[in-house]
PDB file of C-alpha atoms in Angstrom:
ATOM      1  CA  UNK A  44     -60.690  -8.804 -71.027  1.00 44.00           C
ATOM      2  CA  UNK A  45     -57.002 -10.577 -71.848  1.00 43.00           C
ATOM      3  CA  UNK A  46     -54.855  -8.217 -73.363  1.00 46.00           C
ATOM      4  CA  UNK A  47     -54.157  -8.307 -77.402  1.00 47.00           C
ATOM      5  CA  UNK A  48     -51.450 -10.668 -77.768  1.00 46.00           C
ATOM      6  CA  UNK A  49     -49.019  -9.086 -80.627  1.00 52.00           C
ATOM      7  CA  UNK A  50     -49.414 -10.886 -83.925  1.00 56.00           C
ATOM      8  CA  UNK A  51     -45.644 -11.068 -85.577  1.00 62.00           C
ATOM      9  CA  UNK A  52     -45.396 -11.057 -88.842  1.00 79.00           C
ATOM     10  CA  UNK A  53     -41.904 -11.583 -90.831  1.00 83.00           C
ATOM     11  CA  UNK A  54     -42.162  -7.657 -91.891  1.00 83.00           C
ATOM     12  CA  UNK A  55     -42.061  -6.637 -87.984  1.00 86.00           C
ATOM     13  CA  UNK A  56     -39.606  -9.340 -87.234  1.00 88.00           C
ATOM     14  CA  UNK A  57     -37.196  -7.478 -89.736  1.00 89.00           C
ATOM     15  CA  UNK A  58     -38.002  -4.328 -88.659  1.00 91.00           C
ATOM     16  CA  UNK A  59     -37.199  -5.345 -85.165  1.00 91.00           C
ATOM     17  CA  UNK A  60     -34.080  -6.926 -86.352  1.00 92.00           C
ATOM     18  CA  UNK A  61     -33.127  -3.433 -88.163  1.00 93.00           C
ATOM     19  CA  UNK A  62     -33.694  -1.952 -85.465  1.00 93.00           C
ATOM     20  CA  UNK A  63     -31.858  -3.525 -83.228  1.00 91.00           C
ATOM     21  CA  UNK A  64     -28.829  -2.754 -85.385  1.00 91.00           C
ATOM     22  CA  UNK A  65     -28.923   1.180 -84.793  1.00 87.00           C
ATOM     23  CA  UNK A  66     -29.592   1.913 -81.302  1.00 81.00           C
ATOM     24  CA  UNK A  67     -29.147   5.355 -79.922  1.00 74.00           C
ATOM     25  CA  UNK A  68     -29.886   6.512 -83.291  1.00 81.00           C
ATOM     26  CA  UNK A  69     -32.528   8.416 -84.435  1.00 83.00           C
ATOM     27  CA  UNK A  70     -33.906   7.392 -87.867  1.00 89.00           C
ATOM     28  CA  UNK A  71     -36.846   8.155 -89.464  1.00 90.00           C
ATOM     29  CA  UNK A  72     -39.757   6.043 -91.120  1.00 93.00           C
ATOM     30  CA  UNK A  73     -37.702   7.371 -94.690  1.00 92.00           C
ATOM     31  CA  UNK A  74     -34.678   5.848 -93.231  1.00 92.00           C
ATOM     32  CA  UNK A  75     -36.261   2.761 -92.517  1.00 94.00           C
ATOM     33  CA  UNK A  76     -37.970   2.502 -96.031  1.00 93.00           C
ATOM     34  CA  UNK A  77     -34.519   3.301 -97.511  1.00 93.00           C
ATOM     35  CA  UNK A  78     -32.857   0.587 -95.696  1.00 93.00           C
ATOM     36  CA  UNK A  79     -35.333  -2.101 -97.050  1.00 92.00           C
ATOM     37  CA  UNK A  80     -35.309  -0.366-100.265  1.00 92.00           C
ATOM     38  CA  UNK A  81     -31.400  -0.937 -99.969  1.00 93.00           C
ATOM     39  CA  UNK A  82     -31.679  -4.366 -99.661  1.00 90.00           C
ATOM     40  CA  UNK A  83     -34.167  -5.469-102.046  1.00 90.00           C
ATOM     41  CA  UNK A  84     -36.693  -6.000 -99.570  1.00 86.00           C
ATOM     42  CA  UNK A  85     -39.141  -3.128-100.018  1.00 79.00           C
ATOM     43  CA  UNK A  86     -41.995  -2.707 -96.733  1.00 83.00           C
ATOM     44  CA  UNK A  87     -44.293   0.145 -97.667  1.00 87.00           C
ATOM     45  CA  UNK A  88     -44.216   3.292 -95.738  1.00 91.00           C
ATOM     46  CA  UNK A  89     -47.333   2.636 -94.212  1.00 92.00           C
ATOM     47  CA  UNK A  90     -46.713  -0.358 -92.871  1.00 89.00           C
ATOM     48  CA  UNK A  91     -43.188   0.793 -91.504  1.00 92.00           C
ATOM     49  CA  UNK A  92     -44.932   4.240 -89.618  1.00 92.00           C
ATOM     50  CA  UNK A  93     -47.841   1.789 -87.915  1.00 92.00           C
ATOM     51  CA  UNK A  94     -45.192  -0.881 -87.223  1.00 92.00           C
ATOM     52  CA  UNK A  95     -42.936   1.762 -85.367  1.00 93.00           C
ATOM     53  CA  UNK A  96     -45.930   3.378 -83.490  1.00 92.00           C
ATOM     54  CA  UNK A  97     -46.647  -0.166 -82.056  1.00 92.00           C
ATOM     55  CA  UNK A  98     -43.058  -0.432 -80.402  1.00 91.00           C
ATOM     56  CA  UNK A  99     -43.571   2.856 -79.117  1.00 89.00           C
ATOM     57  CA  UNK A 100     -46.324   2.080 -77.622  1.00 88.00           C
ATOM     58  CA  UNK A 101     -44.550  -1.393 -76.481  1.00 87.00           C
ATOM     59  CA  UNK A 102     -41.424   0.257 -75.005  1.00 84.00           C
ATOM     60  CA  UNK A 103     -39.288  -0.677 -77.257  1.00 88.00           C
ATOM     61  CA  UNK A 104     -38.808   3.079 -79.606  1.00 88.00           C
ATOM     62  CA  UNK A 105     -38.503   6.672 -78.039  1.00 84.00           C
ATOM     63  CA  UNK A 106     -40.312   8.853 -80.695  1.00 85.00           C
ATOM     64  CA  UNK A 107     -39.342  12.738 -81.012  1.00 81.00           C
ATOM     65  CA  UNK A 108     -41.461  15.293 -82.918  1.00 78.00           C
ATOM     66  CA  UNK A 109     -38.778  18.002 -82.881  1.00 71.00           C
ATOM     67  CA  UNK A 110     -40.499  20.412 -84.715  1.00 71.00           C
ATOM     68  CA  UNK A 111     -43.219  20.990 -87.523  1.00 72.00           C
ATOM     69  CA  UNK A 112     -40.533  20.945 -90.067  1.00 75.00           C
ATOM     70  CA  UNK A 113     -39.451  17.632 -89.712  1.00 76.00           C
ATOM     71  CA  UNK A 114     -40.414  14.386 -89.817  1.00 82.00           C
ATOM     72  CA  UNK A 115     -40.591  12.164 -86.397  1.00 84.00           C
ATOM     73  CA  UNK A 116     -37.553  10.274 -85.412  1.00 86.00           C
ATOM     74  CA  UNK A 117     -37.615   7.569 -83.822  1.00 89.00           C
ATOM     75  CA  UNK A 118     -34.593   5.992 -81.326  1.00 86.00           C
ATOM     76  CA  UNK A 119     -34.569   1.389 -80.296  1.00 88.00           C
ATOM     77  CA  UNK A 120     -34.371   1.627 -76.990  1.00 81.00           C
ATOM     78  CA  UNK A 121     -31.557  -1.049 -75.858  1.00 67.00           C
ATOM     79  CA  UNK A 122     -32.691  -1.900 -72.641  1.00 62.00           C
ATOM     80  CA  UNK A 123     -29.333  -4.025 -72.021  1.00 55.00           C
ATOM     81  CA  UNK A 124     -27.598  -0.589 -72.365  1.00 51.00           C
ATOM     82  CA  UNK A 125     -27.324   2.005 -69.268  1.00 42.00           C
ATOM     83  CA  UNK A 126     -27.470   5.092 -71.987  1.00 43.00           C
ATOM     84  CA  UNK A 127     -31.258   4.082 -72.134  1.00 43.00           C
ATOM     85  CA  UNK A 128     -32.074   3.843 -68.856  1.00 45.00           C
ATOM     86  CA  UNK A 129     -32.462   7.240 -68.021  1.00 51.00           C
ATOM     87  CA  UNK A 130     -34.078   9.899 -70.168  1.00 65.00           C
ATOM     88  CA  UNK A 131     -32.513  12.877 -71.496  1.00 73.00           C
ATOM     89  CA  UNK A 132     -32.618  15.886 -73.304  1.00 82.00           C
ATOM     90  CA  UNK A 133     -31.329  16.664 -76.934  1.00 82.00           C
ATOM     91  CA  UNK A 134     -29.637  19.532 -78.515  1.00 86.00           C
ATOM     92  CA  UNK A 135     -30.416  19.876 -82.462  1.00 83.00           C
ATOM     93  CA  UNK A 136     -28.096  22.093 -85.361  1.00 85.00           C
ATOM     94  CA  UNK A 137     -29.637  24.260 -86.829  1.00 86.00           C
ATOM     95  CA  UNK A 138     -27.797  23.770 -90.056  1.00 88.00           C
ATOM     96  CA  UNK A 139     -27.108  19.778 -90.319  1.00 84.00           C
ATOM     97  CA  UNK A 140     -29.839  18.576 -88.696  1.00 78.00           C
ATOM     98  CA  UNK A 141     -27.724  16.494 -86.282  1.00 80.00           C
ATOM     99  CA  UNK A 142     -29.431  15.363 -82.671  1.00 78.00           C
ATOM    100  CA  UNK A 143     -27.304  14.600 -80.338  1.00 81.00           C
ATOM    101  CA  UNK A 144     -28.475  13.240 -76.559  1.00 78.00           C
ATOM    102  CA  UNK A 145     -27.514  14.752 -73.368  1.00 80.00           C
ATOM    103  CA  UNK A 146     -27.046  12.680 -70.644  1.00 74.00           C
ATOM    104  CA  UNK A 147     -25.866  15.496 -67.950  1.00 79.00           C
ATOM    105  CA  UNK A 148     -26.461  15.577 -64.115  1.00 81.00           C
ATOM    106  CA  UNK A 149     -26.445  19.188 -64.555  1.00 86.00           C
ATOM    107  CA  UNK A 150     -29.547  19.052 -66.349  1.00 87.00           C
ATOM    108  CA  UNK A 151     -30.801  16.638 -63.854  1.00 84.00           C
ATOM    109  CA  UNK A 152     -30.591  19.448 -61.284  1.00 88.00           C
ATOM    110  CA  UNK A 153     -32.085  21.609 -63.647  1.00 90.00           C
ATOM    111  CA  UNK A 154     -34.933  19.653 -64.630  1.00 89.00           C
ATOM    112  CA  UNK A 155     -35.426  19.152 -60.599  1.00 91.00           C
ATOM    113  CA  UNK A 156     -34.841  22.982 -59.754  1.00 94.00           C
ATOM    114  CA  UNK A 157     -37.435  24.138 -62.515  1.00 94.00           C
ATOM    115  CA  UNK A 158     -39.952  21.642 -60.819  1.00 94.00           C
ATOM    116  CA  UNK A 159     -39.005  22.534 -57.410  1.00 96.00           C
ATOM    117  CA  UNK A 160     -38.747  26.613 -57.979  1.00 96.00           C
ATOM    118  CA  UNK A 161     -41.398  27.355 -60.703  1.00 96.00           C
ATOM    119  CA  UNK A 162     -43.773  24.326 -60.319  1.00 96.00           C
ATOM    120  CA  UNK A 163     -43.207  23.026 -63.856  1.00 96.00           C
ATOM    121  CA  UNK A 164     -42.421  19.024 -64.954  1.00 92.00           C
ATOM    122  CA  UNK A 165     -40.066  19.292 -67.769  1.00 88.00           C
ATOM    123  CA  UNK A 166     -40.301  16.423 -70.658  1.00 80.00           C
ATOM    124  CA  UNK A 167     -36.893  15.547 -71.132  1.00 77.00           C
ATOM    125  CA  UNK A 168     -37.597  13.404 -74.277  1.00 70.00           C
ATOM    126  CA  UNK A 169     -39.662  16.273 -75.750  1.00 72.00           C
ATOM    127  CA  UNK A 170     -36.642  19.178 -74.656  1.00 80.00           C
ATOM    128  CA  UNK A 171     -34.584  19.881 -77.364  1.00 82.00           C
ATOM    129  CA  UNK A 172     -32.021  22.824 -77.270  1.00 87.00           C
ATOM    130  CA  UNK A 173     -31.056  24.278 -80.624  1.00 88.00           C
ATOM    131  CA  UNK A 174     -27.942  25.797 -81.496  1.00 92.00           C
ATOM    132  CA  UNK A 175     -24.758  24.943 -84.052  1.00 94.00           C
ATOM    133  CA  UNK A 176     -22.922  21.820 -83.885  1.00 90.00           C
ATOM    134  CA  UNK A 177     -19.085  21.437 -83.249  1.00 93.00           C
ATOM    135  CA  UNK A 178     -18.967  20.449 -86.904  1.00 91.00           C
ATOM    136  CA  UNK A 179     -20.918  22.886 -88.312  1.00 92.00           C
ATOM    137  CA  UNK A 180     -18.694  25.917 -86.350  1.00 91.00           C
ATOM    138  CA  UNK A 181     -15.756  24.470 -87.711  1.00 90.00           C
ATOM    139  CA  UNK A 182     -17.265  24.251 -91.124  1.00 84.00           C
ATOM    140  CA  UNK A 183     -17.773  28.408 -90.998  1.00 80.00           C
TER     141      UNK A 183
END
């Protein structure tokens, strides 16, 4: 059977385009609505969270579920961009919110010495370390 060839419509198109505009961000489905809200151009949320669920599924967004709490973010992967080629690992504040990637060879060598010393395969784009923000210590 040939594989589903994507239908594009103008919505997805703009969504793509929006996208495209924020990479190594992570926004939320909210975000996006607000956004097109923003601009006049209003996309229903629906429409937005299938929309982004097809990309990820194409490649093109990293989704995070970061906890129960919170709403999935999503991140356009820029595949022109070296950030992106590797994955990584994310540290979250507990007060603001903010996510922040971690792009470390030390955690490399963690992530390998875990595997190698304990038999466990660590997902980096589901590890999140938790903890306060530079901001948010200065802000105390």
């Amino acid at each position: 059977m040939a594989p589903k060839t994507q239908y594009k419509t103008k919505q997805r198109e703009e969504l793509v385009k929006f996208l495209e505009t924020v990479p190594g961000q992570h926004i939320t489905v909210a975000d996006v609505c607000e956004h097109f809200r923003s601009k006049g151009n209003s996309i229903g949320t629906t429409t937005v969270y299938r929309q982004m669920e097809k990309l990820v599924d194409e490649g093109v967004l990293n989704k995070y579920i970061l906890d129960a709490q919170a709403p999935a973010c999503f991140e356009y992967i820029d595949k022109d961009k070296d950030c992106h080629e590797h994955e990584c690992f994310h540290c979250k504040c507990e007060k603001c919110g903010k996510l922040i990637h971690l792009h470390c060879e030390e955690l490399a060598e963690f992530e390998q010495h875990i595997m190698n010393h304990h038999g466990f395969s660590i997902n980096p784009l589901r590890t999140v370390f938790y903890g306060i923000c530079d901001d948010c210590k200065v802000a105390e």
